[in-house]
Coordinates of C-alpha atoms (C1' of nucleotides) in Angstrom, one line a residue:
Chain A
M210 CA 0.0 0.0 0.0
H211 CA 1.2 3.5 -0.9
G212 CA 0.0 7.1 -0.7
T213 CA -0.5 9.4 2.3
V214 CA -3.0 8.7 5.0
N215 CA -5.5 11.5 5.8
A216 CA -7.5 12.2 8.9
F217 CA -10.0 9.4 8.3
G218 CA -7.3 6.8 7.7
L219 CA -8.2 6.7 4.0
T220 CA -5.2 6.6 1.8
E221 CA -5.1 9.2 -0.9
G222 CA -3.8 8.4 -4.4
S223 CA -4.0 4.8 -3.3
S224 CA -4.7 1.9 -5.7
F225 CA -8.2 1.1 -4.5
W226 CA -9.7 4.4 -5.8
N227 CA -10.8 3.9 -9.4
D228 CA -11.3 7.2 -11.2
F229 CA -14.5 8.0 -12.9
R230 CA -16.0 11.1 -14.6
Y231 CA -19.5 12.3 -14.4
R232 CA -21.1 15.0 -16.6
R233 CA -22.9 17.8 -14.8
G234 CA -26.3 16.8 -13.8
S235 CA -25.7 13.0 -14.1
E236 CA -26.6 10.6 -11.3
I237 CA -23.8 8.9 -9.4
F238 CA -26.0 6.7 -7.3
G239 CA -29.7 6.6 -6.5
E240 CA -31.6 6.5 -3.3
A241 CA -32.4 2.9 -2.1
E242 CA -29.8 1.4 -4.4
P243 CA -27.4 -1.1 -2.8
A244 CA -24.7 0.8 -1.0
D245 CA -21.7 -1.3 -2.1
R246 CA -19.4 1.6 -3.0
L247 CA -17.6 4.5 -1.4
Y248 CA -16.8 7.8 -3.2
Q249 CA -14.4 10.6 -3.0
V250 CA -14.6 13.9 -5.0
K251 CA -11.3 14.4 -6.9
S252 CA -12.5 17.6 -8.6
G253 CA -15.8 19.3 -9.1
A254 CA -18.8 19.0 -6.8
V255 CA -21.6 16.6 -5.9
R256 CA -25.0 17.1 -4.3
T257 CA -26.8 14.4 -2.2
F258 CA -30.6 14.8 -1.8
K259 CA -33.9 13.2 -1.1
L260 CA -37.1 13.7 -3.1
L261 CA -40.7 13.8 -1.9
P262 CA -43.3 11.9 -4.0
D263 CA -44.4 15.2 -5.6
G264 CA -40.9 16.2 -6.6
R265 CA -39.9 18.6 -3.8
R266 CA -36.2 18.2 -3.2
Q267 CA -34.1 18.6 -0.1
I268 CA -30.4 18.6 -0.5
G269 CA -28.6 17.1 2.5
D270 CA -25.1 18.1 1.7
F271 CA -22.7 19.4 -0.9
H272 CA -19.5 17.4 -1.5
L273 CA -16.4 19.3 -2.6
A274 CA -12.9 18.2 -3.7
G275 CA -11.5 15.8 -1.2
D276 CA -14.8 15.0 0.5
I277 CA -15.9 11.4 0.9
F278 CA -19.5 10.6 0.3
G279 CA -21.8 7.5 -0.1
V280 CA -20.8 6.2 3.4
E281 CA -23.6 4.0 4.7
S282 CA -23.7 1.7 7.6
G283 CA -26.8 0.0 6.2
D284 CA -27.4 -1.8 2.9
A285 CA -28.8 1.0 0.8
Y286 CA -28.1 4.6 0.0
R287 CA -30.5 6.9 1.6
F288 CA -29.8 9.8 -0.8
T289 CA -29.4 10.3 -4.5
A290 CA -26.1 11.7 -5.6
E291 CA -25.6 13.8 -8.7
A292 CA -22.7 15.7 -10.1
I293 CA -23.3 19.4 -9.9
V294 CA -20.6 20.2 -12.5
N295 CA -18.4 18.0 -14.5
T296 CA -16.7 16.0 -11.8
R297 CA -14.0 13.5 -11.3
V298 CA -14.7 10.9 -8.6
G299 CA -12.7 8.1 -7.0
I300 CA -14.8 5.0 -6.4
A301 CA -13.8 2.1 -4.2
R302 CA -15.7 -1.1 -3.4
R303 CA -16.9 -1.0 0.2
E304 CA -15.5 -4.3 1.2
T305 CA -12.1 -3.4 -0.2
V306 CA -11.9 -0.3 1.9
F307 CA -13.2 -1.7 5.1
C308 CA -11.1 -4.8 4.6
Q309 CA -7.9 -2.7 4.3
F310 CA -8.9 -0.9 7.4
S311 CA -9.1 -4.1 9.3
K312 CA -5.5 -4.9 8.4
E313 CA -4.2 -1.6 9.4
N314 CA -6.2 -0.8 12.5
T315 CA -6.4 -2.4 15.9
F316 CA -9.9 -1.0 16.1
P317 CA -11.7 -1.7 12.9
G318 CA -14.8 0.3 12.4
A319 CA -13.4 3.3 14.0
D320 CA -12.9 5.1 10.7
V321 CA -16.3 4.4 9.2
L322 CA -17.6 5.5 12.6
K323 CA -15.7 8.8 12.3
L324 CA -17.2 9.4 8.9
V325 CA -20.7 8.6 10.0
A326 CA -20.3 10.8 13.1
K327 CA -19.2 13.7 10.9
N328 CA -22.3 13.3 8.8
L329 CA -24.4 13.2 11.9
E330 CA -22.9 16.4 13.3
H331 CA -23.6 18.1 10.0
A332 CA -27.2 16.9 9.8
E333 CA -27.8 18.0 13.4
N334 CA -26.6 21.5 12.6
H335 CA -28.7 21.4 9.5
V336 CA -31.8 20.6 11.5
L337 CA -31.2 23.7 13.7
L338 CA -30.7 25.8 10.6
L339 CA -33.8 24.6 8.8
G340 CA -36.1 24.6 11.8
R341 CA -35.2 27.9 13.5
Q342 CA -33.4 30.3 11.3
N343 CA -34.9 32.8 8.8
A344 CA -33.9 33.3 5.1
L345 CA -31.1 35.9 5.7
E346 CA -29.6 33.9 8.5
K347 CA -29.6 30.8 6.3
I348 CA -27.9 32.5 3.5
A349 CA -25.3 34.1 5.8
F350 CA -24.7 30.7 7.4
F351 CA -24.4 29.0 4.0
L352 CA -21.9 31.6 2.7
T353 CA -19.8 31.2 5.9
E354 CA -19.9 27.4 5.6
M355 CA -18.8 27.4 2.0
D356 CA -16.1 30.0 2.7
R357 CA -14.7 27.8 5.4
R358 CA -14.8 24.6 3.4
L359 CA -13.2 26.3 0.4
E360 CA -10.6 27.7 2.8
S361 CA -11.5 31.4 2.6
P362 CA -10.3 32.1 -0.9
K363 CA -10.2 35.7 -2.3
L364 CA -13.1 34.8 -4.4
L365 CA -15.8 32.3 -3.5
M366 CA -16.4 30.1 -6.6
L367 CA -19.6 28.3 -6.0
P368 CA -20.3 25.3 -8.1
M369 CA -24.0 25.2 -7.4
S370 CA -27.0 27.1 -8.7
R371 CA -29.4 29.3 -6.8
R372 CA -31.9 26.5 -6.9
D373 CA -29.4 24.1 -5.3
I374 CA -28.7 26.6 -2.5
A375 CA -32.5 27.0 -2.1
D376 CA -33.0 23.3 -1.9
Y377 CA -30.2 23.0 0.7
L378 CA -31.6 25.8 2.9
G379 CA -35.3 25.1 2.5
L380 CA -36.1 28.2 0.5
T381 CA -37.0 29.1 -3.1
H382 CA -34.4 30.2 -5.6
E383 CA -36.1 33.6 -5.7
T384 CA -35.6 34.1 -2.0
V385 CA -32.0 33.1 -2.3
S386 CA -31.5 35.6 -5.1
R387 CA -33.2 38.4 -3.2
S388 CA -31.1 37.7 -0.1
L389 CA -27.9 37.8 -2.0
S390 CA -28.9 41.0 -3.7
L391 CA -29.7 42.5 -0.3
F392 CA -26.3 41.6 1.0
R393 CA -24.7 43.1 -2.1
R394 CA -26.5 46.4 -1.7
E395 CA -25.4 46.4 1.9
G396 CA -21.8 46.0 0.8
I397 CA -21.4 42.7 2.6
L398 CA -20.5 40.9 -0.6
A399 CA -19.9 41.6 -4.3
F400 CA -20.1 39.8 -7.6
P401 CA -16.8 41.0 -9.3
G402 CA -16.9 38.5 -12.1
K403 CA -19.2 37.9 -15.0
S404 CA -20.8 34.9 -13.3
Q405 CA -23.0 35.5 -10.3
R406 CA -21.6 32.4 -8.7
Q407 CA -18.3 34.1 -8.1
I408 CA -18.9 35.9 -4.8
M409 CA -16.5 38.1 -2.9
L410 CA -17.1 38.2 0.9
R411 CA -16.3 41.8 1.8
D412 CA -17.2 41.5 5.5
R413 CA -16.9 38.0 6.9
S414 CA -17.4 39.1 10.5
R415 CA -20.6 40.8 9.7
L416 CA -21.7 37.6 7.9
V417 CA -21.0 35.4 10.9
Q418 CA -23.0 37.9 13.0
L419 CA -25.9 37.8 10.6
A420 CA -26.0 34.0 10.7
F421 CA -27.3 34.0 14.2
S422 CA -29.2 37.3 14.5
P423 CA -32.7 37.2 13.2
D424 CA -33.5 40.9 13.7
I425 CA -30.4 42.4 12.1
G426 CA -31.9 41.6 8.7
S427 CA -34.9 43.8 9.3
Q428 CA -32.6 46.7 10.0
L429 CA -31.2 46.4 6.5
S430 CA -32.9 48.5 3.8
Chain B
M182 CA -23.6 -10.9 33.1
H183 CA -27.4 -11.3 33.1
G184 CA -30.4 -9.8 31.4
T185 CA -31.7 -10.0 27.9
V186 CA -29.8 -8.6 24.9
N187 CA -31.6 -6.1 22.7
A188 CA -31.1 -5.2 19.1
F189 CA -28.2 -3.0 19.9
G190 CA -26.4 -5.6 22.0
L191 CA -27.1 -3.6 25.1
T192 CA -28.2 -5.7 28.0
E193 CA -31.4 -4.7 29.7
G194 CA -31.7 -4.9 33.4
S195 CA -28.0 -5.4 33.5
S196 CA -25.8 -4.2 36.3
F197 CA -24.0 -1.4 34.7
W198 CA -27.2 0.7 34.4
N199 CA -27.5 2.8 37.5
D200 CA -31.0 4.2 38.0
F201 CA -31.7 7.9 38.5
R202 CA -34.8 10.0 38.6
Y203 CA -35.3 13.4 37.1
R204 CA -38.2 15.8 37.9
R205 CA -40.0 17.2 34.8
G206 CA -38.1 20.1 33.3
S207 CA -34.8 19.3 34.9
E208 CA -31.6 19.0 32.9
I209 CA -29.9 15.6 32.5
F210 CA -26.9 16.8 30.7
G211 CA -25.9 20.0 28.9
E212 CA -24.6 20.9 25.5
A213 CA -20.8 21.0 25.4
E214 CA -20.4 19.0 28.6
P215 CA -18.0 16.0 28.6
A216 CA -19.9 13.1 27.1
D217 CA -18.7 10.4 29.6
R218 CA -22.1 8.8 30.1
L219 CA -24.7 6.8 28.2
Y220 CA -28.4 7.0 29.1
Q221 CA -31.5 4.8 28.7
V222 CA -35.1 5.9 29.4
K223 CA -36.7 3.5 31.8
S224 CA -40.0 5.4 32.1
G225 CA -41.1 8.9 31.1
A226 CA -39.7 10.9 28.3
V227 CA -36.7 13.1 27.4
R228 CA -36.1 15.9 24.9
T229 CA -32.7 16.7 23.4
F230 CA -32.3 20.2 21.9
K231 CA -30.0 22.9 20.8
L232 CA -30.4 26.6 21.6
L233 CA -29.5 29.6 19.5
P234 CA -27.9 32.6 21.3
D235 CA -31.2 34.4 21.5
G236 CA -33.1 31.5 23.0
R237 CA -34.7 29.9 19.9
R238 CA -34.9 26.2 20.5
Q239 CA -34.7 23.3 18.1
I240 CA -35.6 19.9 19.5
G241 CA -33.6 17.2 17.8
D242 CA -35.4 14.2 19.1
F243 CA -37.7 12.8 21.8
H244 CA -36.6 9.8 23.7
L245 CA -39.2 7.4 25.1
A246 CA -39.1 4.3 27.3
G247 CA -36.4 2.0 26.1
D248 CA -34.6 4.5 24.0
I249 CA -30.9 5.1 24.4
F250 CA -29.6 8.6 24.3
G251 CA -26.5 10.6 24.9
V252 CA -24.5 8.6 22.4
E253 CA -21.5 10.6 21.2
S254 CA -18.5 9.6 19.2
G255 CA -16.7 12.8 20.2
D256 CA -15.8 14.2 23.6
A257 CA -18.8 16.4 24.3
Y258 CA -22.6 16.3 24.1
R259 CA -23.9 18.3 21.2
F260 CA -27.4 18.7 22.7
T261 CA -28.9 19.5 26.0
A262 CA -31.1 16.8 27.5
E263 CA -34.1 17.5 29.8
A264 CA -36.8 15.3 31.3
I265 CA -40.1 16.2 29.8
V266 CA -42.1 14.6 32.6
N267 CA -40.8 12.9 35.8
T268 CA -38.5 10.3 34.3
R269 CA -36.5 7.3 35.4
V270 CA -33.2 6.9 33.6
G271 CA -30.5 4.3 33.5
I272 CA -27.0 5.8 33.4
A273 CA -23.8 4.0 32.5
R274 CA -20.3 5.2 32.3
R275 CA -19.2 5.2 28.7
E276 CA -16.0 3.2 29.1
T277 CA -17.9 0.6 31.0
V278 CA -20.4 0.0 28.2
F279 CA -17.9 0.1 25.4
C280 CA -15.6 -2.1 27.3
Q281 CA -18.2 -4.7 27.9
F282 CA -19.0 -4.5 24.2
S283 CA -15.4 -5.4 23.4
K284 CA -15.6 -8.5 25.4
E285 CA -18.7 -9.7 23.8
N286 CA -18.3 -8.7 20.2
T287 CA -15.8 -9.8 17.6
F288 CA -16.3 -6.4 15.9
P289 CA -16.1 -3.8 18.6
G290 CA -17.5 -0.5 17.6
A291 CA -20.2 -2.1 15.6
D292 CA -22.8 -1.4 18.2
V293 CA -22.0 2.2 18.9
L294 CA -21.9 2.6 15.1
K295 CA -25.4 1.2 14.9
L296 CA -26.6 3.7 17.4
V297 CA -24.9 6.6 15.7
A298 CA -26.2 5.4 12.3
K299 CA -29.8 5.3 13.7
N300 CA -29.4 8.9 15.0
L301 CA -28.1 9.9 11.6
E302 CA -31.0 8.4 9.7
H303 CA -33.4 10.1 12.0
A304 CA -31.7 13.5 11.5
E305 CA -31.7 13.0 7.7
N306 CA -35.4 12.5 7.7
H307 CA -35.8 15.4 10.0
V308 CA -33.9 17.6 7.6
L309 CA -36.3 16.7 4.8
L310 CA -39.3 17.4 7.1
L311 CA -38.1 20.8 8.2
G312 CA -36.9 21.9 4.9
R313 CA -39.7 20.9 2.6
Q314 CA -42.9 20.1 4.3
N315 CA -45.7 22.4 5.4
A316 CA -47.3 22.7 8.8
L317 CA -50.1 20.1 8.3
E318 CA -47.7 17.6 6.8
K319 CA -45.3 18.1 9.7
I320 CA -48.1 17.5 12.2
A321 CA -49.4 14.5 10.4
F322 CA -45.9 13.1 10.2
F323 CA -45.2 13.7 13.9
L324 CA -48.4 12.0 14.9
T325 CA -47.6 9.0 12.7
E326 CA -44.1 8.8 14.1
M327 CA -45.2 8.9 17.7
D328 CA -48.0 6.4 17.0
R329 CA -45.4 4.0 15.5
R330 CA -42.9 4.5 18.4
L331 CA -45.6 4.0 21.0
E332 CA -46.7 0.9 19.1
S333 CA -50.1 2.2 17.9
P334 CA -52.0 2.2 21.2
K335 CA -55.7 2.8 21.4
L336 CA -55.0 6.2 22.8
L337 CA -51.9 8.2 22.1
M338 CA -50.6 9.6 25.4
L339 CA -48.1 12.3 24.4
P340 CA -45.7 13.3 27.2
M341 CA -44.7 16.6 25.5
S342 CA -46.4 20.0 25.3
R343 CA -47.6 21.8 22.2
R344 CA -44.5 24.0 22.5
D345 CA -42.2 20.9 22.5
I346 CA -43.9 19.7 19.4
A347 CA -43.5 23.1 17.8
D348 CA -39.8 23.2 18.6
Y349 CA -39.4 19.8 17.1
L350 CA -41.2 20.7 13.9
G351 CA -40.0 24.2 13.4
L352 CA -43.3 25.8 14.1
T353 CA -45.0 27.9 16.8
H354 CA -47.2 26.3 19.4
E355 CA -50.2 28.2 18.0
T356 CA -49.7 26.6 14.6
V357 CA -49.5 23.2 16.2
S358 CA -52.7 23.8 18.2
R359 CA -54.5 25.1 15.1
S360 CA -53.4 22.1 13.0
L361 CA -54.5 19.6 15.6
S362 CA -57.9 21.4 15.9
L363 CA -58.3 21.2 12.1
F364 CA -57.6 17.5 12.2
R365 CA -60.1 17.1 15.0
R366 CA -62.8 19.0 13.1
E367 CA -62.1 16.7 10.1
G368 CA -62.7 13.7 12.2
I369 CA -59.1 12.4 11.7
L370 CA -58.4 12.5 15.4
A371 CA -60.2 13.1 18.7
F372 CA -59.4 14.2 22.2
P373 CA -61.5 11.8 24.3
G374 CA -59.8 12.5 27.6
K375 CA -59.6 15.5 29.8
S376 CA -56.1 16.2 28.7
Q377 CA -55.5 17.5 25.2
R378 CA -52.3 15.3 25.2
Q379 CA -54.4 12.2 24.9
I380 CA -55.1 11.8 21.2
M381 CA -57.1 9.1 19.5
L382 CA -56.1 8.6 15.9
R383 CA -59.3 7.8 14.1
D384 CA -57.9 7.5 10.6
R385 CA -54.3 6.4 10.4
S386 CA -54.2 5.9 6.7
R387 CA -55.5 9.4 6.1
L388 CA -52.8 10.7 8.4
V389 CA -50.1 8.9 6.5
Q390 CA -51.4 10.3 3.2
L391 CA -51.5 13.8 4.6
A392 CA -47.9 13.5 5.8
F393 CA -46.7 13.7 2.2
S394 CA -49.4 15.7 0.4
P395 CA -49.0 19.4 0.6
D396 CA -52.3 20.2 -1.2
I397 CA -54.7 18.0 0.7
G398 CA -54.5 20.4 3.6
S399 CA -56.0 23.3 1.6
Q400 CA -59.0 21.1 0.7
L401 CA -59.8 20.9 4.4
S402 CA -62.2 23.5 5.7
Chain C
dC140 C1' -24.1 30.8 -32.9
dG141 C1' -28.4 29.2 -30.9
dA142 C1' -31.1 27.1 -27.4
dC143 C1' -31.2 26.3 -23.4
dT144 C1' -30.7 27.2 -18.3
dC145 C1' -29.8 30.5 -14.8
dC146 C1' -30.5 34.8 -12.3
dT147 C1' -32.9 38.8 -11.1
dT148 C1' -36.7 41.7 -10.1
dG149 C1' -41.6 43.0 -9.5
dA150 C1' -46.3 42.4 -8.0
dC151 C1' -49.2 39.8 -5.3
dA152 C1' -51.0 36.1 -2.4
dG153 C1' -50.9 33.2 1.4
dC154 C1' -49.0 30.5 5.1
dG155 C1' -47.4 30.8 9.4
dT156 C1' -46.1 34.1 13.0
dT157 C1' -47.1 37.6 16.3
dC158 C1' -49.8 39.7 19.7
dA159 C1' -53.6 39.2 22.5
dA160 C1' -57.3 37.4 25.4
dC161 C1' -59.3 33.7 27.8
dA162 C1' -60.5 29.1 29.5
dG163 C1' -58.9 24.8 31.3
dT164 C1' -55.6 22.1 33.7
dA165 C1' -52.3 20.9 36.9
dG166 C1' -49.0 21.8 40.3
dT167 C1' -48.2 24.1 44.9
dG168 C1' -48.8 25.3 49.5
dG169 C1' -51.7 26.3 53.3
Chain D
dC62 C1' -58.9 19.3 50.6
dC63 C1' -59.2 23.5 48.7
dA64 C1' -57.6 27.9 47.0
dC65 C1' -54.1 30.0 44.5
dT66 C1' -51.1 30.4 40.9
dA67 C1' -48.6 29.3 36.9
dC68 C1' -48.7 26.8 33.0
dT69 C1' -50.9 25.0 29.0
dG70 C1' -53.9 25.1 25.1
dT71 C1' -57.2 27.3 22.1
dT72 C1' -58.8 30.8 19.2
dG73 C1' -59.1 35.4 16.9
dA74 C1' -57.1 39.3 14.3
dA75 C1' -53.5 41.5 11.9
dC76 C1' -49.1 41.4 10.1
dG77 C1' -45.1 40.2 7.4
dC78 C1' -41.9 36.9 5.6
dT79 C1' -41.5 33.9 2.1
dG80 C1' -43.7 31.7 -1.8
dT81 C1' -45.9 32.0 -6.3
dC82 C1' -46.4 33.7 -10.7
dA83 C1' -44.6 36.3 -14.4
dA84 C1' -41.3 38.6 -17.4
dG85 C1' -36.9 39.7 -19.2
dG86 C1' -32.0 39.7 -19.5
dA87 C1' -27.7 37.4 -18.9
dG88 C1' -24.8 33.6 -19.1
dT89 C1' -23.3 29.1 -20.7
dC90 C1' -23.0 24.7 -22.9
dG91 C1' -23.0 22.0 -26.9

DNA sequence: CGACTCCTTGACAGCGTTCAACAGTAGTGG
DNA sequence: CCACTACTGTTGAACGCTGTCAAGGAGTCG
């Protein structure tokens, strides 16, 4: 075995990751399908979501370069996964990965536990966000989260559409658009590029403050 | 070791559970406290929740007789736990339980993984509920969930208040009350007892249908 | 280049919240 | 056991946040 070992004990650049490519919008795996594989984003981005019978969609999480997704402790995937943009993905058979873990660790299962626990923590925070925060707080929180995960670049290059953001935050794409426009008018962010998905965060501290203050929004014009 | 082994491999009536009692409303553990214990509800009910800085509350889950709670893979609790009514709780030191697991299982970690995975699945469904369902769907879903967990009794005896339900579903207590009244007027449920927490489900199939149909609600008077 | 999709903005509607009042219930203490 | 008090639940009225519907322009992918 070769390659460097990351925080989850998964080797990067190792032989058991087979590279695949997905066109934007294409499905990587479907809800309720047998969960026999594990995935890692090499480049691009992925959304995992659930659908209600009438088509309403709730995105559970976005997966960016380096993220592992498709981790299940049961037999089937509980989300559908789609490529948001053209994406390169590493795929490994579940048994292969877990088997290699067993050889390397005195406490097999610890690493899959760590991955599941990370998902749980994210979902728990997501519940709080969806249940008790208003539109402006949600947008502020989302921007802060993406900024952190993309390591606070000069310019935030979002791979996802307004509708994706809406389906992640429990809003409509119109409300997302309006909230971003409001923040722009307030000078909190700017769209310096041609694409509206390139966002410059001009006041990160203000954004963090807004993420947990329901009333500040109403003070904005 | 004695006692029967349940689905999670935790022995019931076993020696490592120390019994404690909590008055209704009292705190069992607090968010961010060291997570060195594991809990099981013997009788009564518990709520676990997060608070925003300004006091808004989001209940993550209710724990009923038999349920295990306080399972963490990290160092600290991520929720506060309170007794909803006077409650008897079994408490075990975390190391004790995990240690006993190790002796009994060839795959240590599998059982805590199972518990964490169960929490994750619940949180994922909760995200869908909060993000994409309206008030009537939420209430119908909640009643169906409680009915299932209490094993479809003749009369649903809810331990929690309207406000608790509201904070679980991301609503206000007034909206919860109004929705329940609407269902009562429609003959879907009834309050046969003196307490409004005793609910008789008169049409379970209708309730399940309502839980995933946003438009049916508007057809009601 | 052309046909999409994506994003923004406006006008309006409606769902759920907010504020308020009141009745019923239950817990507390004499 | 009863009276007191606080909590709980219901309902009404008005408001406002967010959704819905619509249109138009910008961007992007093939």
